[in-house]
Amino acid sequence: MTAKQFPAPVVAEWGSTDPSAPLVVLLHGRGSDEAAMGTLVPFLPPGPRYVAVGAPLSEGGGFAWFANRGIGRPIQESLTATMSWFRSWLDSITTPKQPVILVGFSGGSAFAGGLLLADPSRFTGAGLLYGTLPFDVGLPLTAGRLAGVPVFLVHGLHDTVIPPELQEWTWEYLVKYSGSPLWAEREPTGHELTERTIRALGWWVSERLNFITRLTDEHSGTSGTSDTAAYWPTLPDGTLPHRVGPAPEVSVTTPQQQETQNAPPELQEALFERIRRLRGVTIAPSEISVPGARALQLGPEDARGGQEAFIVPSVGEFAHLHPHFDGSMHIVLPPALAVDALRKGWAVAHPLAGLRLSEGMVLVYGPRDTAELDVVTGIVGASHAFATKIGHGLQDELRPL
């Protein structure tokens, strides 16, 4: 069946009646219908327009988003057709820049994940609840594909419906490689929505939409990925190399910490000695991080970047180095450089980037050897350049002692 052969969507609506309001699209599970998603709405924030859409394929007593070859495994041609049908409907009721958040449960989660992977720039974020991404259907699963697009992910520790390998692949890609500012939780439940999960989703939707509103009001920053070419003023030839090897394990909520492949303490101190000499920097305990984290701060005369260039704008904190048990750094980068660092394996987005914190806030992995020490020093130098609005000529400042 092609997109043109599907009937017009059946929808249920709640919330704002303003057609230009932020839109939250609710996507039900396999064998259910749009009415079932109405149970979420009382726990979600006021303000947006909520639309639950009914899937186009009949399935038992309900409906499905795609034909499959097993639970969580869509048939590519079917998924392609239903996504095209959905996008035609979405484009008919929204403007290209209107905020749209997808929220899917179970099969609706796989459908939302497919839409997100197919066109990340179209969506403001996605809540993926007790489901899987659609694998082996021709959708890109490249490093940094979802950079700049926050995702709220919940899996059930005792979920026996979604195959465990699909849950693990979904978790692994979203946590380590997608580039998304990801808030991820594993709940001690099965394959079911709980009040705790729905309330957490409501908090996340509220934070994301409040951030988008602030961006619009301040006329600063750009939501989503950046198409600007990445030039690193603090690295040789302006180019960031690829990091070698798999990504480290990193915690998925806050406090965000690097858990494996930690930098040796002597390299952490070598990094600190280099970056503390950056122009205008003073060292102080971090205003936001764990005890023992050392912050790089700028005074008012040097902090010429906008608020989006800082972790804690009120004190000029643009970066901090975590204690020895961790050794990673939190920094803020311009959007194009943040995306480049994510795609090349040097960083992972902060779970609250694009919610409460700057969209360019990332965790940069600690250096494992002297070659990586040079690269990480350059990455931090680029954050300093963003915060001070000094774009070039910084390599001399960053030379080893």
PDB file of C-alpha atoms in Angstrom, residues 67-74:
ATOM      1  CA  ALA A  67       3.739  -4.475   8.763  1.00  0.00           C
ATOM      2  CA  ASN A  68       6.511  -6.393  10.495  1.00  0.00           C
ATOM      3  CA  ARG A  69       8.600  -9.535  10.298  1.00  0.00           C
ATOM      4  CA  GLY A  70       8.555 -10.040  14.038  1.00  0.00           C
ATOM      5  CA  ILE A  71       8.037  -7.792  17.046  1.00  0.00           C
ATOM      6  CA  GLY A  72       9.989  -4.559  16.625  1.00  0.00           C
ATOM      7  CA  ARG A  73      11.200  -5.474  13.129  1.00  0.00           C
ATOM      8  CA  PRO A  74       9.370  -3.425  10.473  1.00  0.00           C
TER       9      PRO A  74
END
